[in-house]
Amino acid sequence: MNIDALNPADELQRVVSQPDSDSGATVYARRRVGDRELKRVVLASVLGSFVEWFEFSVYGYLASIMGRVFFPASTPGVQLIASLAAFAIAFFARPFGGLIFGPMGDRYGRKKVLTATIILMAVATFCIGLIPDHATIGVAAPALLIIFRLLQGVSAGGEASGAAIFVAEYCPDRNRTAITSWIEVGCMSGFCFGAVVVAALTHFFSVAQIDAWAWRLPFLLALPLGGIGLYIRYRLEETPAFEAAQHRTGQRAGWRYLFRTHAGPLLQSSGLIIVTNVTLFTVVTYTPTYLVSTLKLDASTGLTISLVSQIFLVAMIPLLGALADRIGRKTVMLSGVLAVAVLVVPCFHLLMTGSFATRLAALALLNLCLAAMLSCIFSKVPSLFETSVRFTGMAISYNVSVALFAGTAPMINAWLIQATGSRMIPAYYLIAAAAVGVVALLFCHDRTGKPMHGDAPVAG
């Protein structure tokens, strides 16, 4: 029979002759996806992730400014910690986003969740830009800031997992890593755009103007960007893997099934997410603040070093994703994690004492290590879970790990530096995260070039 001649309805009913290698269950073939549809899905996901993570991360770049605006009665050190605490609190809301959106994504579809998350993120971010400052409404100002940061966290709790799964379920097996790595390109480009916008603020406005009103501009930009992202995502189809899973009879799902059959994948996923995101939020989000507030570089120099190294990070992610499809995701990720453990101390010494060029080289090297992790994480983690619990499993492991260890990294680093006086604290924090990542990777099964758990083989 000519498979290419099958229509989507017929193809959904076609049964693959081999059972899934892990569960032994019969799996259904997915509808065929053409190159045009796959490119549209990837482009839409990249742009959507760009919008989401610009909106979420811009607060981190404005942390010292937000401290002055919303916590003016404190000393500069306490202002920064309080502002970073408001940054971290959004991460404590992420598990609740996972609890809400994970089961919804497994039951009602990935597309519906991604539509909801981008609306919530855009509205919450826009509202932060409308909050009166502390001088106008007193303690109500930081209270409103926390409320909207919590809503951002709930949105992010569904976004990261949903975007990764959406693309991973469309991809051919042979190049899933390379294709899903573009989601991280979108995320990191959003981070970079946030740095560009904040750098532009510091260039075109005085400190007094930024504190008075100009800090609001990046947040107000969220509404039109969110509208663009929503339009793009609304035009997508549901993933072929989810559609195929809906045709199974007696499909097992739910919390009890997840924890009974996926305890190992949940722990492995958590370890991978801890090392990747602790590195991300230390190197990308916290370092600009570290360079300015701790090392006392001027704001323009600190942001320039951070921005150039992030552009290098974005360029390396798809290259390392393509390499991982050739030599294995486990090999590429393990190389990046071990390199962090070995190189982070000398890199931070260079950040503290080096010239502009050596500081830039040190941060670029850490970003290269991070790129090795980011290039693989969105193909590695979804592949650990069966289709019926994939969204829930990834959303819970991803968001709990990020909330407890990664999102708090900037606040913990700032607090420990102030408490101990040691400017090497971020390096030690990264070494601890790397140790967790090595253990997770050693126990993790590598599915590079193979179907994800519970899915039919996908040629391409």
CSV table of C-alpha atoms in Angstrom, one decimal:
chain,number,residue,atom,x,y,z
A,1,MET,CA,0.0,0.0,0.0
A,2,ASN,CA,1.3,3.5,-0.8
A,3,ILE,CA,1.4,5.3,2.5
A,4,ASP,CA,1.7,8.7,0.8
A,5,ALA,CA,-1.8,8.1,-0.7
A,6,LEU,CA,-3.5,7.7,2.6
A,7,ASN,CA,-5.7,10.5,3.8
A,8,PRO,CA,-5.3,11.8,7.4
A,9,ALA,CA,-8.4,9.9,8.7
A,10,ASP,CA,-7.1,6.6,7.3
A,11,GLU,CA,-3.6,7.2,8.5
A,12,LEU,CA,-4.7,7.8,12.1
A,13,GLN,CA,-6.2,4.3,12.1
A,14,ARG,CA,-3.1,2.6,10.6
A,15,VAL,CA,-1.4,0.5,13.3
A,16,VAL,CA,2.3,0.2,13.6
A,17,SER,CA,3.5,-3.4,13.5
A,18,GLN,CA,6.0,-3.0,16.4
A,19,PRO,CA,4.8,-2.1,19.9
A,20,ASP,CA,6.4,0.8,21.9
A,21,SER,CA,9.7,-0.4,23.2
A,22,ASP,CA,9.1,0.8,26.8
A,23,SER,CA,5.4,0.1,27.5
A,24,GLY,CA,4.7,-2.7,25.0
A,25,ALA,CA,1.5,-0.9,24.0
A,26,THR,CA,0.4,-0.7,20.4
A,27,VAL,CA,0.9,2.8,19.0
A,28,TYR,CA,-1.0,4.5,16.1
A,29,ALA,CA,0.8,6.2,13.2
A,30,ARG,CA,0.5,9.9,13.0
A,31,ARG,CA,-0.9,11.9,10.1
A,32,ARG,CA,1.8,12.9,7.6
A,33,VAL,CA,3.3,16.4,8.1
A,34,GLY,CA,4.6,18.2,5.0
A,35,ASP,CA,7.6,20.4,5.0
A,36,ARG,CA,5.5,23.5,4.7
A,37,GLU,CA,3.4,22.7,7.8
A,38,LEU,CA,6.5,21.7,9.8
A,39,LYS,CA,8.2,25.0,8.9
A,40,ARG,CA,5.1,27.0,9.9
A,41,VAL,CA,4.9,25.2,13.2
A,42,VAL,CA,8.6,25.8,14.0
A,43,LEU,CA,8.4,29.5,13.0
A,44,ALA,CA,5.2,30.0,15.0
A,45,SER,CA,6.7,28.4,18.0
A,46,VAL,CA,10.0,30.3,17.8
A,47,LEU,CA,8.1,33.6,17.5
A,48,GLY,CA,5.7,32.7,20.3
A,49,SER,CA,8.6,31.7,22.6
A,50,PHE,CA,10.4,34.9,21.7
A,51,VAL,CA,7.4,37.0,22.8
A,52,GLU,CA,6.7,35.0,26.0
A,53,TRP,CA,10.3,35.1,27.2
A,54,PHE,CA,10.9,38.7,26.4
A,55,GLU,CA,7.9,39.6,28.5
A,56,PHE,CA,8.9,37.3,31.3
A,57,SER,CA,12.7,38.1,31.4
A,58,VAL,CA,12.7,41.9,31.0
A,59,TYR,CA,12.0,42.2,34.7
A,60,GLY,CA,15.3,40.5,35.4
A,61,TYR,CA,17.3,43.1,33.4
A,62,LEU,CA,15.4,45.9,35.2
A,63,ALA,CA,15.9,44.4,38.7
A,64,SER,CA,18.0,47.2,40.2
A,65,ILE,CA,15.6,49.8,38.7
A,66,MET,CA,12.5,48.0,40.0
A,67,GLY,CA,14.1,47.9,43.4
A,68,ARG,CA,14.4,51.7,43.5
A,69,VAL,CA,10.8,52.1,42.2
A,70,PHE,CA,9.0,49.6,44.3
A,71,PHE,CA,11.2,49.3,47.4
A,72,PRO,CA,12.6,52.9,47.9
A,73,ALA,CA,13.0,52.9,51.7
A,74,SER,CA,15.6,50.1,51.7
A,75,THR,CA,19.4,50.3,51.2
A,76,PRO,CA,20.6,49.6,47.7
A,77,GLY,CA,21.6,46.0,48.7
A,78,VAL,CA,18.3,45.3,50.2
A,79,GLN,CA,16.5,46.9,47.3
A,80,LEU,CA,18.2,44.5,44.9
A,81,ILE,CA,17.4,41.5,47.0
A,82,ALA,CA,13.8,42.6,47.4
A,83,SER,CA,13.5,43.1,43.7
A,84,LEU,CA,15.0,39.7,42.9
A,85,ALA,CA,12.7,38.2,45.4
A,86,ALA,CA,9.8,39.6,43.3
A,87,PHE,CA,11.5,38.1,40.3
A,88,ALA,CA,11.8,34.7,42.1
A,89,ILE,CA,8.2,34.6,43.3
A,90,ALA,CA,7.0,34.2,39.7
A,91,PHE,CA,8.9,30.9,39.7
A,92,PHE,CA,7.0,29.7,42.8
A,93,ALA,CA,3.8,30.2,40.8
A,94,ARG,CA,5.1,28.0,37.9
A,95,PRO,CA,4.3,24.7,39.5
A,96,PHE,CA,0.7,25.9,39.8
A,97,GLY,CA,0.8,26.7,36.1
A,98,GLY,CA,2.0,23.2,35.5
A,99,LEU,CA,-0.7,21.7,37.7
A,100,ILE,CA,-3.3,23.7,35.7
A,101,PHE,CA,-2.0,23.5,32.2
A,102,GLY,CA,-0.3,20.1,32.2
A,103,PRO,CA,-3.5,18.0,32.6
A,104,MET,CA,-5.3,20.4,30.3
A,105,GLY,CA,-2.7,19.9,27.6
A,106,ASP,CA,-2.9,16.1,27.9
A,107,ARG,CA,-6.7,16.1,27.8
A,108,TYR,CA,-7.7,19.0,25.5
A,109,GLY,CA,-4.7,19.5,23.4
A,110,ARG,CA,-1.4,21.3,23.2
A,111,LYS,CA,-2.7,24.2,21.0
A,112,LYS,CA,-5.4,25.3,23.4
A,113,VAL,CA,-2.9,25.6,26.3
A,114,LEU,CA,-0.4,27.6,24.2
A,115,THR,CA,-3.1,30.0,23.2
A,116,ALA,CA,-4.1,30.5,26.8
A,117,THR,CA,-0.6,31.0,28.1
A,118,ILE,CA,0.3,33.8,25.6
A,119,ILE,CA,-2.8,35.7,26.5
A,120,LEU,CA,-2.2,35.5,30.2
A,121,MET,CA,1.5,36.5,29.9
A,122,ALA,CA,0.8,39.5,27.7
A,123,VAL,CA,-1.9,40.8,29.9
A,124,ALA,CA,0.0,40.3,33.2
A,125,THR,CA,3.2,41.9,31.7
A,126,PHE,CA,1.3,44.9,30.3
A,127,CYS,CA,-0.4,45.5,33.7
A,128,ILE,CA,3.0,45.6,35.4
A,129,GLY,CA,3.8,48.6,33.2
A,130,LEU,CA,0.6,50.3,34.5
A,131,ILE,CA,1.3,50.0,38.3
A,132,PRO,CA,1.8,53.3,40.1
A,133,ASP,CA,5.1,53.5,41.9
A,134,HIS,CA,5.6,53.3,45.7
A,135,ALA,CA,5.6,57.1,46.1
A,136,THR,CA,2.1,57.2,44.7
A,137,ILE,CA,0.2,54.3,46.3
A,138,GLY,CA,2.7,53.0,49.0
A,139,VAL,CA,2.8,49.3,49.8
A,140,ALA,CA,0.0,48.6,47.3
A,141,ALA,CA,2.6,49.0,44.5
A,142,PRO,CA,4.9,46.1,45.5
A,143,ALA,CA,1.7,44.1,46.3
A,144,LEU,CA,0.4,44.6,42.8
A,145,LEU,CA,3.8,43.8,41.3
A,146,ILE,CA,3.8,40.5,43.1
A,147,ILE,CA,0.3,39.6,41.9
A,148,PHE,CA,1.2,40.2,38.3
A,149,ARG,CA,4.5,38.4,38.6
A,150,LEU,CA,2.6,35.4,40.0
A,151,LEU,CA,0.3,35.5,36.9
A,152,GLN,CA,3.4,35.6,34.7
A,153,GLY,CA,4.6,32.6,36.6
A,154,VAL,CA,1.4,30.7,36.0
A,155,SER,CA,1.6,31.4,32.3
A,156,ALA,CA,5.3,30.4,32.1
A,157,GLY,CA,4.3,27.1,33.9
A,158,GLY,CA,2.4,26.0,30.8
A,159,GLU,CA,4.4,27.8,28.1
A,160,ALA,CA,7.9,26.2,28.3
A,161,SER,CA,6.6,22.6,28.4
A,162,GLY,CA,3.8,23.3,25.9
A,163,ALA,CA,6.1,24.9,23.3
A,164,ALA,CA,8.7,22.1,23.6
A,165,ILE,CA,6.1,19.3,23.3
A,166,PHE,CA,4.2,21.0,20.5
A,167,VAL,CA,7.3,21.0,18.2
A,168,ALA,CA,8.8,17.7,19.4
A,169,GLU,CA,5.5,15.9,18.5
A,170,TYR,CA,5.7,17.3,14.9
A,171,CYS,CA,9.3,16.4,14.3
A,172,PRO,CA,10.8,13.5,12.4
A,173,ASP,CA,12.9,11.2,14.7
A,174,ARG,CA,16.2,11.7,12.9
A,175,ASN,CA,16.4,15.5,13.4
A,176,ARG,CA,14.2,16.2,16.4
A,177,THR,CA,17.1,17.8,18.4
A,178,ALA,CA,18.0,20.2,15.7
A,179,ILE,CA,14.4,21.3,15.1
A,180,THR,CA,13.4,21.7,18.8
A,181,SER,CA,16.6,23.6,19.5
A,182,TRP,CA,15.0,26.5,17.5
A,183,ILE,CA,12.5,26.9,20.4
A,184,GLU,CA,15.4,27.8,22.6
A,185,VAL,CA,16.6,30.1,19.9
A,186,GLY,CA,13.3,31.9,20.2
A,187,CYS,CA,13.5,31.9,24.0
A,188,MET,CA,17.1,33.2,24.1
A,189,SER,CA,16.3,35.8,21.4
A,190,GLY,CA,13.5,37.0,23.7
A,191,PHE,CA,16.1,37.4,26.5
A,192,CYS,CA,18.4,39.2,24.1
A,193,PHE,CA,15.7,41.5,22.9
A,194,GLY,CA,15.0,42.3,26.6
A,195,ALA,CA,18.7,43.2,27.0
A,196,VAL,CA,18.6,45.4,23.9
A,197,VAL,CA,15.5,47.2,25.1
A,198,VAL,CA,17.0,47.9,28.5
A,199,ALA,CA,20.3,48.9,27.0
A,200,ALA,CA,18.4,51.4,24.8
A,201,LEU,CA,16.7,52.8,27.9
A,202,THR,CA,20.0,53.4,29.6
A,203,HIS,CA,21.3,55.1,26.4
A,204,PHE,CA,18.4,57.4,25.6
A,205,PHE,CA,17.1,58.2,29.1
A,206,SER,CA,18.7,59.5,32.2
A,207,VAL,CA,18.5,57.6,35.5
A,208,ALA,CA,15.9,60.0,36.8
A,209,GLN,CA,13.7,59.6,33.7
A,210,ILE,CA,14.0,55.8,33.8
A,211,ASP,CA,13.1,55.7,37.5
A,212,ALA,CA,10.2,58.1,36.9
A,213,TRP,CA,8.5,56.5,33.9
A,214,ALA,CA,10.7,55.1,31.2
A,215,TRP,CA,11.0,51.7,33.0
A,216,ARG,CA,7.4,51.1,32.0
A,217,LEU,CA,8.0,51.0,28.2
A,218,PRO,CA,9.3,47.4,27.9
A,219,PHE,CA,6.3,46.1,29.9
A,220,LEU,CA,3.8,48.1,27.8
A,221,LEU,CA,5.3,46.6,24.6
A,222,ALA,CA,4.0,43.3,25.8
A,223,LEU,CA,0.4,43.9,24.5
A,224,PRO,CA,1.2,44.4,20.8
A,225,LEU,CA,3.8,41.6,20.9
A,226,GLY,CA,1.4,39.3,22.6
A,227,GLY,CA,-1.3,40.0,19.9
A,228,ILE,CA,1.2,39.0,17.2
A,229,GLY,CA,2.1,35.8,19.0
A,230,LEU,CA,-1.6,34.9,19.6
A,231,TYR,CA,-2.5,35.4,15.9
A,232,ILE,CA,0.4,33.2,14.8
A,233,ARG,CA,-0.4,30.4,17.3
A,234,TYR,CA,-4.1,30.4,16.6
A,235,ARG,CA,-3.5,29.4,13.0
A,236,LEU,CA,-1.7,26.2,13.9
A,237,GLU,CA,-3.2,22.7,13.8
A,238,GLU,CA,-3.0,20.3,16.8
A,239,THR,CA,0.0,18.0,16.9
A,240,PRO,CA,-0.1,14.7,15.0
A,241,ALA,CA,1.1,12.7,18.0
A,242,PHE,CA,-1.8,14.1,20.2
A,243,GLU,CA,-4.3,13.4,17.5
A,244,ALA,CA,-3.1,9.8,17.1
A,245,ALA,CA,-3.2,9.3,20.9
A,246,GLN,CA,-6.8,10.4,21.0
A,247,HIS,CA,-7.7,7.3,18.8
A,248,ARG,CA,-6.3,4.8,21.3
A,249,THR,CA,-8.9,2.8,23.2
A,250,GLY,CA,-8.3,2.3,27.0
A,251,GLN,CA,-5.5,4.9,27.0
A,252,ARG,CA,-3.9,5.2,30.4
A,253,ALA,CA,-3.4,8.7,31.8
A,254,GLY,CA,-3.8,10.8,35.0
A,255,TRP,CA,-1.7,11.5,38.1
A,256,ARG,CA,-1.7,8.0,39.5
A,257,TYR,CA,-0.5,6.4,36.2
A,258,LEU,CA,2.2,9.1,35.8
A,259,PHE,CA,3.7,8.6,39.3
A,260,ARG,CA,3.4,4.8,39.2
A,261,THR,CA,5.0,4.3,35.8
A,262,HIS,CA,7.2,7.4,35.3
A,263,ALA,CA,9.0,7.9,38.6
A,264,GLY,CA,12.4,7.4,36.9
A,265,PRO,CA,11.7,9.8,34.1
A,266,LEU,CA,10.3,12.4,36.5
A,267,LEU,CA,13.6,12.4,38.5
A,268,GLN,CA,15.8,12.3,35.4
A,269,SER,CA,13.8,15.2,33.9
A,270,SER,CA,14.1,17.2,37.1
A,271,GLY,CA,17.9,16.8,37.2
A,272,LEU,CA,18.3,17.8,33.6
A,273,ILE,CA,16.1,20.9,34.1
A,274,ILE,CA,17.9,21.9,37.3
A,275,VAL,CA,21.4,22.0,35.7
A,276,THR,CA,20.1,23.6,32.5
A,277,ASN,CA,18.0,26.3,34.1
A,278,VAL,CA,20.3,27.1,37.1
A,279,THR,CA,23.0,27.8,34.4
A,280,LEU,CA,20.5,29.8,32.3
A,281,PHE,CA,19.3,32.0,35.1
A,282,THR,CA,22.7,32.5,36.6
A,283,VAL,CA,24.6,33.1,33.4
A,284,VAL,CA,22.0,34.9,31.3
A,285,THR,CA,19.6,36.6,33.8
A,286,TYR,CA,21.7,37.3,36.9
A,287,THR,CA,25.1,38.0,35.4
A,288,PRO,CA,24.1,41.5,34.0
A,289,THR,CA,23.0,42.5,37.5
A,290,TYR,CA,26.1,40.8,39.0
A,291,LEU,CA,28.4,42.8,36.7
A,292,VAL,CA,26.8,46.1,37.6
A,293,SER,CA,25.8,45.7,41.3
A,294,THR,CA,28.6,43.4,42.5
A,295,LEU,CA,31.6,44.1,40.3
A,296,LYS,CA,30.7,47.8,39.9
A,297,LEU,CA,30.9,48.0,36.1
A,298,ASP,CA,28.9,50.8,34.6
A,299,ALA,CA,25.5,49.7,33.3
A,300,SER,CA,26.3,50.2,29.6
A,301,THR,CA,29.5,48.0,29.8
A,302,GLY,CA,27.7,45.3,31.8
A,303,LEU,CA,24.8,45.1,29.4
A,304,THR,CA,27.1,45.1,26.4
A,305,ILE,CA,29.2,42.2,27.7
A,306,SER,CA,26.0,40.2,28.5
A,307,LEU,CA,24.3,41.0,25.2
A,308,VAL,CA,27.2,40.1,22.9
A,309,SER,CA,27.7,36.8,24.8
A,310,GLN,CA,24.0,36.0,24.5
A,311,ILE,CA,24.1,36.6,20.7
A,312,PHE,CA,26.9,34.1,20.6
A,313,LEU,CA,24.7,31.7,22.7
A,314,VAL,CA,21.8,32.0,20.3
A,315,ALA,CA,24.0,31.3,17.3
A,316,MET,CA,25.5,28.2,18.9
A,317,ILE,CA,22.2,26.5,20.0
A,318,PRO,CA,21.0,25.2,16.5
A,319,LEU,CA,24.6,24.2,15.6
A,320,LEU,CA,24.9,22.1,18.7
A,321,GLY,CA,21.4,20.8,18.2
A,322,ALA,CA,22.4,19.5,14.7
A,323,LEU,CA,25.6,18.0,16.2
A,324,ALA,CA,23.6,16.2,18.9
A,325,ASP,CA,21.4,14.5,16.3
A,326,ARG,CA,24.7,13.0,14.9
A,327,ILE,CA,26.6,12.1,18.1
A,328,GLY,CA,23.8,11.9,20.6
A,329,ARG,CA,22.0,14.3,23.0
A,330,LYS,CA,23.5,12.6,26.0
A,331,THR,CA,27.0,13.2,24.8
A,332,VAL,CA,26.5,16.9,23.9
A,333,MET,CA,24.7,17.7,27.2
A,334,LEU,CA,27.2,15.8,29.3
A,335,SER,CA,30.0,17.7,27.6
A,336,GLY,CA,28.4,21.0,28.5
A,337,VAL,CA,27.6,20.1,32.1
A,338,LEU,CA,31.2,18.8,32.8
A,339,ALA,CA,32.6,21.9,31.1
A,340,VAL,CA,30.6,24.2,33.5
A,341,ALA,CA,31.9,22.3,36.5
A,342,VAL,CA,35.6,22.6,35.3
A,343,LEU,CA,35.6,26.1,33.8
A,344,VAL,CA,33.2,28.2,36.0
A,345,VAL,CA,35.7,29.1,38.7
A,346,PRO,CA,38.4,30.4,36.3
A,347,CYS,CA,35.7,32.2,34.2
A,348,PHE,CA,34.4,34.0,37.3
A,349,HIS,CA,38.0,35.0,38.2
A,350,LEU,CA,38.3,36.6,34.8
A,351,LEU,CA,34.9,38.3,35.2
A,352,MET,CA,36.1,39.9,38.4
A,353,THR,CA,39.6,40.9,37.3
A,354,GLY,CA,39.9,40.9,33.6
A,355,SER,CA,39.7,43.5,30.9
A,356,PHE,CA,36.6,44.1,28.7
A,357,ALA,CA,37.8,41.5,26.2
A,358,THR,CA,38.7,38.8,28.8
A,359,ARG,CA,35.4,39.3,30.6
A,360,LEU,CA,33.5,38.9,27.3
A,361,ALA,CA,35.5,35.8,26.5
A,362,ALA,CA,34.8,34.2,29.9
A,363,LEU,CA,31.1,34.9,29.7
A,364,ALA,CA,31.0,33.6,26.1
A,365,LEU,CA,32.6,30.4,27.2
A,366,LEU,CA,30.0,29.9,29.9
A,367,ASN,CA,27.3,30.6,27.3
A,368,LEU,CA,28.8,27.9,25.0
A,369,CYS,CA,28.5,25.4,27.8
A,370,LEU,CA,24.9,26.5,28.3
A,371,ALA,CA,24.2,26.2,24.6
A,372,ALA,CA,25.2,22.5,24.8
A,373,MET,CA,22.4,22.0,27.3
A,374,LEU,CA,19.8,24.2,25.8
A,375,SER,CA,20.2,22.7,22.3
A,376,CYS,CA,19.0,19.3,23.6
A,377,ILE,CA,16.7,19.9,26.6
A,378,PHE,CA,13.5,20.4,24.6
A,379,SER,CA,14.0,17.1,22.7
A,380,LYS,CA,15.4,15.2,25.7
A,381,VAL,CA,12.8,15.8,28.3
A,382,PRO,CA,9.6,15.3,26.2
A,383,SER,CA,11.0,12.0,24.9
A,384,LEU,CA,11.0,10.6,28.5
A,385,PHE,CA,7.2,10.5,28.8
A,386,GLU,CA,4.4,8.7,27.1
A,387,THR,CA,2.1,10.8,24.9
A,388,SER,CA,-0.9,10.6,27.3
A,389,VAL,CA,1.1,12.0,30.3
A,390,ARG,CA,3.8,13.9,28.4
A,391,PHE,CA,2.5,17.4,29.1
A,392,THR,CA,1.7,16.8,32.7
A,393,GLY,CA,5.0,15.0,33.4
A,394,MET,CA,7.1,17.6,31.8
A,395,ALA,CA,5.1,20.5,33.2
A,396,ILE,CA,5.4,19.2,36.8
A,397,SER,CA,9.1,18.2,36.7
A,398,TYR,CA,10.1,21.3,34.7
A,399,ASN,CA,8.3,23.9,36.9
A,400,VAL,CA,8.9,22.4,40.3
A,401,SER,CA,12.7,22.2,39.5
A,402,VAL,CA,12.8,25.7,38.1
A,403,ALA,CA,10.8,27.1,41.0
A,404,LEU,CA,13.0,25.5,43.7
A,405,PHE,CA,16.4,25.8,42.2
A,406,ALA,CA,16.6,28.0,39.1
A,407,GLY,CA,14.3,30.9,39.4
A,408,THR,CA,15.6,31.5,42.9
A,409,ALA,CA,19.2,31.5,41.7
A,410,PRO,CA,19.6,35.3,41.2
A,411,MET,CA,18.0,36.0,44.6
A,412,ILE,CA,20.1,33.4,46.4
A,413,ASN,CA,23.3,34.4,44.8
A,414,ALA,CA,22.7,38.1,45.7
A,415,TRP,CA,21.9,37.2,49.3
A,416,LEU,CA,24.8,34.9,49.7
A,417,ILE,CA,27.2,37.4,48.2
A,418,GLN,CA,26.0,40.1,50.7
A,419,ALA,CA,26.0,37.6,53.6
A,420,THR,CA,29.5,36.1,52.9
A,421,GLY,CA,31.3,38.9,51.0
A,422,SER,CA,32.4,36.3,48.5
A,423,ARG,CA,31.9,37.2,44.9
A,424,MET,CA,32.5,33.6,43.8
A,425,ILE,CA,29.2,32.4,45.1
A,426,PRO,CA,27.6,32.1,41.6
A,427,ALA,CA,30.4,29.8,40.5
A,428,TYR,CA,29.9,27.5,43.5
A,429,TYR,CA,26.2,27.4,42.8
A,430,LEU,CA,26.8,26.4,39.2
A,431,ILE,CA,29.2,23.6,40.3
A,432,ALA,CA,26.5,22.1,42.6
A,433,ALA,CA,23.9,22.2,39.8
A,434,ALA,CA,26.4,20.6,37.4
A,435,ALA,CA,26.8,17.7,39.9
A,436,VAL,CA,23.0,17.1,39.8
A,437,GLY,CA,23.0,17.2,36.0
A,438,VAL,CA,25.8,14.6,35.7
A,439,VAL,CA,23.9,12.1,37.8
A,440,ALA,CA,20.7,12.7,35.9
A,441,LEU,CA,22.4,12.2,32.5
A,442,LEU,CA,24.2,9.0,33.6
A,443,PHE,CA,20.9,7.4,34.4
A,444,CYS,CA,19.0,8.8,31.4
A,445,HIS,CA,18.2,6.7,28.3
A,446,ASP,CA,19.3,8.4,25.1
A,447,ARG,CA,16.5,8.3,22.4
A,448,THR,CA,18.4,10.3,19.8
A,449,GLY,CA,17.1,9.3,16.3
A,450,LYS,CA,14.4,7.2,17.9
A,451,PRO,CA,10.6,7.7,18.6
A,452,MET,CA,9.6,9.4,21.8
A,453,HIS,CA,8.2,7.2,24.5
A,454,GLY,CA,4.9,5.8,23.3
A,455,ASP,CA,5.0,7.4,19.8
A,456,ALA,CA,5.1,5.7,16.5
A,457,PRO,CA,8.3,6.0,14.4
A,458,VAL,CA,8.3,9.2,12.2
A,459,ALA,CA,10.4,9.2,9.1
A,460,GLY,CA,11.6,12.5,7.6
